[in-house]
């Protein structure tokens, strides 16, 4: 396989993201990486579920990428002091050089949590503190068995670029691993994505998207098959 050369970009809220020239894709919205992650995954996903939950939460992320969503999720659990287990799957982890560059460009508020998630080893459970655990899984999300979760961050590249993570079959796989009452959140609001979620038995909502994006999707598991 040819070498992957990804470059750091600065998004409009000042936070960094990565650009993959081979795919022509950025890892986050150019309108603001932290802004998008916070809006879609933390507020509409984790915070929404945590507010309605009395127990420990398990989050599963599809696409660990730069670790930004993971770091923001851990920061959320640290701030609100609740038990969290975060599992995140990645097929093409960043190189050590890319991690160092991404950290160096990140602001000091998120850097400590980001450093923890980037330095955590793959393939084992890492305790962030007594309440919070992180499991980074290196592998292909279409192949690995997905752990049961309460919140699923579907943060794959866009369906046009990475269609295998958005198929109706994958939506069934995502729905199967969600616990009853669990939610899937994603930045995509495409009609075919929403229809695949509905066909997998999930109840979908179109929510206001982050800056630069009119809508996003949240899907809830309201019954078991
Ligand atoms: C939009 S980026 C994720 C951004 C990430 N959540 C963050 O906070 O930086 C999509 C990620 O999915 C990964 N990916 C692509 N195909 C995959 C697959 N089949 N299984 C798991 N991860 C995959 C890419 O390498 C990339 O890191």
Short mmCIF file of C-alpha atoms and ligand atoms in Angstrom, two decimals:
data_model
loop_
_atom_site.label_atom_id
_atom_site.label_comp_id
_atom_site.label_asym_id
_atom_site.label_seq_id
_atom_site.Cartn_x
_atom_site.Cartn_y
_atom_site.Cartn_z
CA UNK A 1 0.00 0.00 0.00
CA UNK A 2 1.31 3.49 -0.80
CA UNK A 3 2.31 5.71 2.10
CA UNK A 4 -0.52 7.79 3.56
CA UNK A 5 0.42 11.47 3.71
CA UNK A 6 -2.10 13.43 5.74
CA UNK A 7 -1.65 17.10 6.47
CA UNK A 8 -2.78 19.26 9.39
CA UNK A 9 -5.27 22.01 8.56
CA UNK A 10 -6.67 24.74 10.79
CA UNK A 11 -10.46 24.86 10.77
CA UNK A 12 -12.56 28.01 11.17
CA UNK A 13 -12.93 27.73 14.97
CA UNK A 14 -9.13 27.63 15.24
CA UNK A 15 -8.93 23.91 16.04
CA UNK A 16 -6.87 21.54 13.89
CA UNK A 17 -8.05 18.70 11.70
CA UNK A 18 -6.37 16.36 9.23
CA UNK A 19 -6.74 16.36 5.46
CA UNK A 20 -6.23 13.19 3.46
CA UNK A 21 -5.31 14.21 -0.10
CA UNK A 22 -5.77 10.68 -1.43
CA UNK A 23 -9.41 10.72 -0.35
CA UNK A 24 -9.89 14.47 -0.73
CA UNK A 25 -11.47 14.40 2.75
CA UNK A 26 -10.96 16.21 6.03
CA UNK A 27 -11.38 14.41 9.36
CA UNK A 28 -13.77 17.11 10.64
CA UNK A 29 -15.78 20.02 9.30
CA UNK A 30 -13.70 22.85 7.87
CA UNK A 31 -16.15 25.18 9.65
CA UNK A 32 -14.74 24.04 13.00
CA UNK A 33 -13.47 20.66 14.17
CA UNK A 34 -14.13 21.09 17.90
CA UNK A 35 -17.38 22.89 17.14
CA UNK A 36 -18.65 20.00 15.00
CA UNK A 37 -17.50 17.24 17.40
CA UNK A 38 -19.06 19.03 20.37
CA UNK A 39 -22.35 19.70 18.59
CA UNK A 40 -22.89 16.30 16.94
CA UNK A 41 -21.25 13.77 19.20
CA UNK A 42 -21.03 15.34 22.65
CA UNK A 43 -24.17 17.49 22.89
CA UNK A 44 -26.64 15.62 20.63
CA UNK A 45 -25.15 12.24 21.56
CA UNK A 46 -23.36 11.75 24.84
CA UNK A 47 -24.87 14.61 26.84
CA UNK A 48 -28.38 13.81 25.60
CA UNK A 49 -28.07 10.15 26.63
CA UNK A 50 -26.27 10.86 29.90
CA UNK A 51 -28.98 13.28 31.00
CA UNK A 52 -31.55 10.48 30.58
CA UNK A 53 -29.45 7.71 32.13
CA UNK A 54 -28.90 6.61 35.71
CA UNK A 55 -26.09 4.20 35.02
CA UNK A 56 -22.63 3.96 33.56
CA UNK A 57 -22.50 4.62 29.84
CA UNK A 58 -20.70 2.80 27.08
CA UNK A 59 -19.84 4.74 23.94
CA UNK A 60 -18.70 3.07 20.73
CA UNK A 61 -17.02 5.19 18.09
CA UNK A 62 -16.63 4.18 14.45
CA UNK A 63 -13.48 6.01 13.30
CA UNK A 64 -11.07 7.01 16.11
CA UNK A 65 -9.14 9.25 13.70
CA UNK A 66 -7.30 12.01 15.58
CA UNK A 67 -8.89 11.06 18.92
CA UNK A 68 -10.72 14.38 19.13
CA UNK A 69 -14.20 12.93 19.76
CA UNK A 70 -12.72 10.49 22.27
CA UNK A 71 -10.93 13.30 24.12
CA UNK A 72 -14.07 15.47 24.21
CA UNK A 73 -16.12 12.51 25.49
CA UNK A 74 -13.59 11.84 28.24
CA UNK A 75 -13.54 15.53 29.14
CA UNK A 76 -17.36 15.46 29.37
CA UNK A 77 -17.27 12.48 31.76
CA UNK A 78 -14.50 14.07 33.83
CA UNK A 79 -16.47 17.34 34.13
CA UNK A 80 -19.76 15.63 35.02
CA UNK A 81 -18.14 12.84 37.07
CA UNK A 82 -19.97 9.79 35.74
CA UNK A 83 -18.67 6.32 34.78
CA UNK A 84 -17.87 5.98 31.09
CA UNK A 85 -16.43 3.22 28.95
CA UNK A 86 -15.39 4.43 25.54
CA UNK A 87 -14.46 1.97 22.79
CA UNK A 88 -13.23 3.33 19.49
CA UNK A 89 -12.41 1.47 16.28
CA UNK A 90 -9.89 2.61 13.69
CA UNK A 91 -8.61 0.90 10.55
CA UNK A 92 -5.79 3.33 9.73
CA UNK A 93 -4.31 4.79 12.96
CA UNK A 94 -2.30 7.99 12.80
CA UNK A 95 1.47 7.68 12.72
CA UNK A 96 3.46 8.83 15.76
CA UNK A 97 4.51 11.95 13.77
CA UNK A 98 0.90 12.79 12.89
CA UNK A 99 -0.15 12.39 16.53
CA UNK A 100 2.63 14.69 17.73
CA UNK A 101 1.77 17.32 15.11
CA UNK A 102 -1.95 17.15 15.89
CA UNK A 103 -1.29 17.55 19.63
CA UNK A 104 1.05 20.47 19.04
CA UNK A 105 -1.67 22.29 17.06
CA UNK A 106 -4.41 21.62 19.64
CA UNK A 107 -5.33 24.19 22.26
CA UNK A 108 -4.38 23.75 25.90
CA UNK A 109 -7.98 23.04 27.04
CA UNK A 110 -8.27 19.80 25.12
CA UNK A 111 -4.58 18.82 24.97
CA UNK A 112 -4.35 16.85 28.28
CA UNK A 113 -7.34 14.62 27.39
CA UNK A 114 -6.15 14.32 23.80
CA UNK A 115 -2.68 13.31 24.90
CA UNK A 116 -4.17 10.58 27.14
CA UNK A 117 -6.28 9.11 24.34
CA UNK A 118 -3.54 9.31 21.72
CA UNK A 119 -0.96 7.70 24.00
CA UNK A 120 -3.29 4.87 25.11
CA UNK A 121 -2.21 1.56 23.56
CA UNK A 122 -4.31 -0.29 20.99
CA UNK A 123 -6.02 -3.54 21.87
CA UNK A 124 -6.26 -3.18 25.63
CA UNK A 125 -8.33 -1.39 28.26
CA UNK A 126 -6.79 1.81 29.61
CA UNK A 127 -8.03 3.41 32.82
CA UNK A 128 -8.17 7.19 32.51
CA UNK A 129 -9.21 7.38 36.18
CA UNK A 130 -11.29 5.18 38.49
CA UNK A 131 -14.49 6.02 36.57
CA UNK A 132 -13.37 6.22 32.97
CA UNK A 133 -12.03 3.51 30.71
CA UNK A 134 -10.87 3.67 27.10
CA UNK A 135 -10.47 0.75 24.67
CA UNK A 136 -8.89 1.52 21.31
CA UNK A 137 -9.52 -1.23 18.78
CA UNK A 138 -7.40 -1.36 15.65
CA UNK A 139 -9.41 -3.03 12.93
CA UNK A 140 -12.02 -2.78 10.25
CA UNK A 141 -15.46 -1.93 11.63
CA UNK A 142 -17.10 -4.03 8.91
CA UNK A 143 -15.28 -7.09 10.26
CA UNK A 144 -14.77 -6.72 14.03
CA UNK A 145 -17.52 -7.63 16.46
CA UNK A 146 -19.01 -4.44 17.84
CA UNK A 147 -19.35 -4.23 21.63
CA UNK A 148 -22.73 -3.40 23.20
CA UNK A 149 -23.15 0.34 23.69
CA UNK A 150 -25.52 3.10 24.78
CA UNK A 151 -24.23 5.74 22.39
CA UNK A 152 -22.71 5.10 18.98
CA UNK A 153 -20.66 7.84 17.33
CA UNK A 154 -20.87 7.12 13.60
CA UNK A 155 -17.96 9.26 12.46
CA UNK A 156 -16.90 7.51 9.27
CA UNK A 157 -15.83 9.50 6.23
CA UNK A 158 -18.76 10.59 4.08
CA UNK A 159 -20.89 7.88 2.41
CA UNK A 160 -19.53 8.81 -1.03
CA UNK A 161 -15.95 8.22 0.17
CA UNK A 162 -16.41 5.32 2.59
CA UNK A 163 -19.69 3.65 1.50
CA UNK A 164 -18.94 0.34 3.27
CA UNK A 165 -19.55 1.93 6.70
CA UNK A 166 -23.00 3.29 5.72
CA UNK A 167 -24.67 0.29 4.06
CA UNK A 168 -28.06 -1.06 5.21
CA UNK A 169 -26.16 -4.14 6.50
CA UNK A 170 -23.88 -1.94 8.62
CA UNK A 171 -26.91 -0.07 10.00
CA UNK A 172 -28.28 -3.44 11.16
CA UNK A 173 -24.90 -4.18 12.78
CA UNK A 174 -24.98 -0.77 14.53
CA UNK A 175 -28.61 -1.25 15.63
CA UNK A 176 -27.79 -4.73 16.98
CA UNK A 177 -25.00 -3.46 19.23
CA UNK A 178 -27.09 -0.59 20.66
CA UNK A 179 -28.77 -1.32 23.99
CA UNK A 180 -32.47 -0.58 24.27
CA UNK A 181 -32.86 3.21 24.51
CA UNK A 182 -29.41 3.65 23.03
CA UNK A 183 -28.71 6.25 20.36
CA UNK A 184 -26.60 6.58 17.25
CA UNK A 185 -25.48 10.05 16.21
CA UNK A 186 -23.84 11.18 13.00
CA UNK A 187 -23.08 14.38 11.13
CA UNK A 188 -24.64 12.96 7.95
CA UNK A 189 -28.26 13.81 7.19
CA UNK A 190 -28.46 12.00 3.86
CA UNK A 191 -31.85 10.51 3.00
CA UNK A 192 -30.38 7.12 2.15
CA UNK A 193 -28.56 6.99 5.51
CA UNK A 194 -31.77 7.85 7.36
CA UNK A 195 -33.74 5.25 5.40
CA UNK A 196 -31.13 2.58 6.18
CA UNK A 197 -31.38 3.46 9.89
CA UNK A 198 -35.18 3.20 9.79
CA UNK A 199 -34.96 -0.12 7.91
CA UNK A 200 -32.69 -1.36 10.72
CA UNK A 201 -35.49 -0.62 13.19
CA UNK A 202 -34.15 2.66 14.58
CA UNK A 203 -36.31 5.74 15.11
CA UNK A 204 -34.63 8.73 13.51
CA UNK A 205 -34.69 12.47 14.20
CA UNK A 206 -33.27 15.22 12.05
CA UNK A 207 -31.62 17.76 14.32
CA UNK A 208 -30.05 21.13 13.54
CA UNK A 209 -26.50 20.56 12.36
CA UNK A 210 -23.32 22.35 13.44
CA UNK A 211 -22.29 25.57 11.65
CA UNK A 212 -22.02 24.94 7.91
CA UNK A 213 -24.42 22.00 8.00
CA UNK A 214 -28.21 22.35 8.04
CA UNK A 215 -29.03 18.99 9.64
CA UNK A 216 -27.58 15.94 11.40
CA UNK A 217 -29.16 12.63 12.44
CA UNK A 218 -29.88 10.95 15.73
CA UNK A 219 -31.37 7.44 15.75
CA UNK A 220 -32.80 5.70 18.82
CA UNK A 221 -33.28 2.01 19.48
CA UNK A 222 -36.85 1.92 20.76
CA UNK A 223 -37.41 -1.85 20.59
CA UNK A 224 -35.50 -5.08 20.18
CA UNK A 225 -36.16 -7.22 17.09
C1 LIG B 1 -14.05 11.31 9.84
S1 LIG B 1 -12.63 10.41 10.35
C2 LIG B 1 -12.90 10.20 12.10
C3 LIG B 1 -12.57 11.41 12.93
C4 LIG B 1 -12.43 11.07 14.39
N1 LIG B 1 -13.66 10.61 14.99
C5 LIG B 1 -11.83 12.20 15.18
O1 LIG B 1 -12.40 12.62 16.22
O2 LIG B 1 -10.76 12.65 14.77
C6 LIG B 1 -13.03 8.77 9.77
C7 LIG B 1 -12.10 7.70 10.29
O3 LIG B 1 -12.59 6.41 9.91
C8 LIG B 1 -11.46 5.58 9.65
N2 LIG B 1 -11.89 4.40 8.88
C9 LIG B 1 -12.02 4.28 7.54
N3 LIG B 1 -12.47 3.05 7.21
C10 LIG B 1 -12.64 2.38 8.37
C11 LIG B 1 -13.08 1.07 8.69
N4 LIG B 1 -13.49 0.21 7.75
N5 LIG B 1 -13.13 0.70 9.99
C12 LIG B 1 -12.74 1.57 10.97
N6 LIG B 1 -12.30 2.83 10.72
C13 LIG B 1 -12.26 3.24 9.45
C14 LIG B 1 -10.53 6.52 8.92
O4 LIG B 1 -9.21 6.03 8.91
C15 LIG B 1 -10.70 7.80 9.73
O5 LIG B 1 -9.77 7.85 10.78
#
